[in-house]
Amino acid sequence: GESVGLHLPTLSVQEGDNSIINCAYSNSASDYFIWYKQESGKGPQFIIDIRSNMDKRQGQRVTVLLNKTVKHLSLQIAATQPGDSAVYFCAENIYDYKLSFGAGTTVTVRA
Amino acid sequence: DADVTQTPRNRITKTGKRIMLECSQTKGHDRMYWYRQDPGLGLRLIYYSFDVKDINKGEISDGYSVSRQAQAKFSLSLESAIPNQTALYFCATSDFQGDGYTFGSGTRLTVV
């Protein structure tokens, strides 16, 4: 079946470096993608979204890139901080805004 | 106050018991969802509702039921809880375009 997945389950990054979290999706009809951050004991928190008519979208310290040709989504975090340590999920709109989630990437920031 | 509130935050129940998880929202969104999260599996959709009169099954609805009591309230019930329903449960809301997709803080349910 079609699904959303993240390339790596864990990512360790030095404080101050940039982080790149990748996500591959297989549903070519998907038109809306969201990145979420989940801290321990909390619900997923919206980071940034992108629609399929865009290739790139920037937020505060975050950038999402969408490559529809290879069905790849990435989240870039600039100047990673200790507070960025969390699990990051990409989600794909599979139909009428019911989201399909990947398994998540755990990001650990080293001091 | 949180935009999406879930109660209880934690619950331990016995196999065979009926349990209800509640969700309320102040965002004014029409659409509400229930997701389940298991370690290593991400979030999976249980049920969703696009308005008060619209209830739909998600990918893992067996063993669950829902009730949309009002635009702001959407509850999830386990009619006869079983141990493999031990998980984190999240309620979410969105507007009709899917924007503003917001999650509650979750309910940690343990079935013993």
Coordinates of C-alpha atoms in Angstrom, one line a residue:
Chain A
G1 CA 0.0 0.0 0.0
E2 CA 1.0 3.6 -0.3
S3 CA 2.5 5.2 2.7
V4 CA 4.6 7.9 4.1
G5 CA 8.0 7.1 5.5
L6 CA 11.0 8.8 6.9
H7 CA 14.5 7.7 5.8
L8 CA 16.1 7.5 9.2
P9 CA 14.6 6.8 12.6
T10 CA 17.2 8.8 14.5
L11 CA 19.3 11.8 13.8
S12 CA 22.0 13.2 16.1
V13 CA 23.1 16.8 15.4
Q14 CA 25.5 19.2 17.0
E15 CA 24.0 22.3 18.5
G16 CA 24.3 25.2 16.1
D17 CA 24.5 22.9 13.0
N18 CA 21.7 22.6 10.5
S19 CA 19.5 19.6 10.6
I20 CA 17.9 17.9 7.6
I21 CA 15.1 15.4 8.1
N22 CA 13.9 13.4 5.1
C23 CA 10.6 11.9 4.2
A24 CA 9.6 9.8 1.2
Y25 CA 6.0 9.4 0.1
S26 CA 4.5 7.1 -2.5
N27 CA 1.1 8.6 -3.2
S28 CA 1.6 10.8 -6.3
A29 CA -1.8 12.2 -5.9
S30 CA -1.0 13.8 -2.5
D31 CA -1.4 17.5 -2.6
Y32 CA -0.7 18.6 1.0
F33 CA 2.1 17.8 3.4
I34 CA 2.7 18.8 7.0
W35 CA 5.7 18.5 9.3
Y36 CA 5.0 18.0 13.0
K37 CA 7.2 18.1 16.1
Q38 CA 6.4 15.9 19.0
E39 CA 8.1 16.4 22.4
S40 CA 7.9 13.8 25.1
G41 CA 4.5 13.7 26.7
K42 CA 2.9 16.1 24.3
G43 CA 0.8 16.0 21.2
P44 CA 2.2 16.7 17.7
Q45 CA 2.8 20.4 17.2
F46 CA 2.5 21.9 13.7
I47 CA 5.7 23.2 12.3
I48 CA 5.2 24.0 8.7
D49 CA 3.1 22.8 5.7
I50 CA 3.4 22.9 2.0
R51 CA 1.0 22.3 -0.9
S52 CA 1.9 20.5 -4.0
N53 CA 1.9 23.6 -6.2
M54 CA 5.0 24.8 -4.3
D55 CA 8.6 23.5 -4.1
K56 CA 9.8 25.3 -1.1
R57 CA 8.4 27.1 1.9
Q58 CA 10.1 28.9 4.7
G59 CA 9.2 29.6 8.3
Q60 CA 11.1 30.7 11.3
R61 CA 14.4 28.7 11.2
V62 CA 12.7 26.0 9.2
T63 CA 12.4 25.2 5.5
V64 CA 10.4 22.5 3.8
L65 CA 11.4 21.3 0.4
L66 CA 9.1 19.3 -1.8
N67 CA 10.4 17.3 -4.8
K68 CA 7.4 15.8 -6.6
T69 CA 9.5 14.2 -9.2
V70 CA 11.0 11.7 -6.7
K71 CA 8.2 12.1 -4.2
H72 CA 10.5 13.4 -1.5
L73 CA 9.9 15.9 1.3
S74 CA 12.5 17.4 3.6
L75 CA 12.6 19.6 6.7
Q76 CA 15.6 21.8 7.3
I77 CA 16.2 23.3 10.7
A78 CA 18.7 26.1 10.8
A79 CA 21.1 26.5 13.8
T80 CA 19.7 23.6 15.7
Q81 CA 19.0 24.3 19.4
P82 CA 18.5 21.9 22.3
G83 CA 14.8 22.7 22.3
D84 CA 14.7 21.2 18.8
S85 CA 15.2 17.7 20.3
A86 CA 12.0 15.8 19.6
V87 CA 10.4 13.4 17.2
Y88 CA 9.6 14.8 13.8
F89 CA 6.8 13.5 11.7
C90 CA 5.9 14.2 8.1
A91 CA 2.2 13.7 7.2
E92 CA 0.6 13.4 3.8
N93 CA -2.9 14.3 2.8
I94 CA -4.2 11.0 1.4
Y95 CA -7.8 12.1 0.7
D96 CA -9.8 15.0 1.7
Y97 CA -7.4 16.0 4.5
K98 CA -7.2 12.7 6.4
L99 CA -3.5 12.6 7.1
S100 CA -1.2 9.6 6.7
F101 CA 1.8 9.8 9.0
G102 CA 5.3 8.4 8.8
A103 CA 6.9 6.6 11.8
G104 CA 8.9 9.6 12.9
T105 CA 12.6 10.7 13.2
T106 CA 14.0 11.2 16.7
V107 CA 16.3 14.2 16.6
T108 CA 18.8 14.5 19.4
V109 CA 20.8 17.7 19.8
R110 CA 24.3 17.4 21.2
A111 CA 25.7 20.2 23.3
Chain B
D1 CA -6.6 27.2 27.8
A2 CA -5.6 24.7 25.1
D3 CA -7.3 24.9 21.8
V4 CA -7.9 21.1 21.8
T5 CA -8.5 19.5 25.2
Q6 CA -8.5 15.8 25.8
T7 CA -9.6 14.0 29.0
P8 CA -8.4 12.0 30.8
R9 CA -4.7 12.5 30.3
N10 CA -4.0 9.0 31.6
R11 CA -6.2 6.1 32.3
I12 CA -5.6 2.5 33.3
T13 CA -8.5 0.1 32.8
K14 CA -9.2 -3.6 32.9
T15 CA -9.8 -5.9 30.0
G16 CA -13.5 -5.9 29.0
K17 CA -14.4 -2.6 30.5
R18 CA -16.0 0.2 28.5
I19 CA -14.1 3.4 28.4
M20 CA -14.7 6.8 26.8
L21 CA -12.1 9.4 25.9
E22 CA -13.3 12.9 25.4
C23 CA -12.2 15.7 23.2
S24 CA -13.3 19.3 23.1
Q25 CA -12.1 22.2 20.9
T26 CA -12.3 26.0 20.9
K27 CA -11.0 26.5 17.4
G28 CA -14.4 26.5 15.8
H29 CA -13.3 23.8 13.4
D30 CA -15.8 21.6 11.7
R31 CA -13.5 18.6 11.3
M32 CA -12.4 16.4 14.1
Y33 CA -10.3 13.3 14.2
W34 CA -9.2 10.5 16.5
Y35 CA -5.7 9.0 16.0
R36 CA -3.8 6.3 17.8
Q37 CA -0.1 6.3 18.3
D38 CA 2.0 3.2 18.9
P39 CA 5.8 3.2 19.3
G40 CA 7.5 3.0 15.8
L41 CA 4.2 3.2 13.9
G42 CA 3.4 6.9 13.8
L43 CA -0.2 8.0 14.1
R44 CA -3.0 6.0 12.6
L45 CA -6.5 7.3 11.9
I46 CA -9.4 5.7 13.9
Y47 CA -12.4 7.8 13.1
Y48 CA -13.1 11.2 11.7
S49 CA -16.0 13.6 11.5
F50 CA -16.4 16.4 9.0
D51 CA -19.5 17.9 10.8
V52 CA -21.9 16.9 13.5
K53 CA -23.9 14.6 11.2
D54 CA -20.9 13.1 9.5
I55 CA -19.0 10.2 11.0
N56 CA -16.5 8.1 9.1
K57 CA -14.3 5.1 9.8
G58 CA -10.5 5.5 9.5
E59 CA -8.0 2.8 8.9
I60 CA -8.2 1.1 12.3
S61 CA -11.8 1.5 13.5
D62 CA -12.5 -2.0 14.7
G63 CA -13.1 -2.1 18.4
Y64 CA -13.8 1.6 18.6
S65 CA -16.9 3.8 18.3
V66 CA -17.3 7.6 18.3
S67 CA -19.9 10.2 19.0
R68 CA -20.0 13.8 17.8
Q69 CA -22.1 15.5 20.4
A70 CA -21.6 19.0 19.1
Q71 CA -19.3 20.9 16.8
A72 CA -16.9 21.2 19.6
K73 CA -17.0 17.7 21.1
F74 CA -16.0 14.4 19.7
S75 CA -15.6 11.3 22.0
L76 CA -14.0 8.0 21.4
S77 CA -15.3 4.8 23.1
L78 CA -13.8 1.4 23.5
E79 CA -16.8 -0.8 24.1
S80 CA -14.8 -3.7 25.6
A81 CA -11.2 -2.8 26.1
I82 CA -8.4 -5.3 25.2
P83 CA -4.7 -5.1 26.0
N84 CA -3.6 -4.4 22.4
Q85 CA -5.6 -1.1 22.6
T86 CA -3.0 0.2 25.0
A87 CA -1.6 3.2 23.2
L88 CA -1.5 7.0 23.1
Y89 CA -4.7 8.5 21.7
F90 CA -4.8 11.9 20.0
C91 CA -7.7 14.1 19.0
A92 CA -7.2 16.6 16.2
T93 CA -9.2 19.3 14.5
S94 CA -9.0 21.2 11.2
D95 CA -11.0 23.6 9.1
F96 CA -12.8 22.5 6.0
Q97 CA -9.7 23.1 3.9
G98 CA -7.5 21.0 6.2
D99 CA -5.7 24.1 7.4
G100 CA -4.9 24.6 11.1
Y101 CA -4.7 20.9 11.8
T102 CA -4.2 20.9 15.5
F103 CA -3.7 18.1 18.0
G104 CA -4.6 17.7 21.6
S105 CA -2.1 16.7 24.2
G106 CA -3.2 13.0 24.1
T107 CA -4.6 10.4 26.4
R108 CA -2.3 7.6 27.5
L109 CA -4.5 4.5 27.9
T110 CA -3.3 1.3 29.4
V111 CA -5.5 -1.9 29.3
V112 CA -4.5 -4.5 31.8

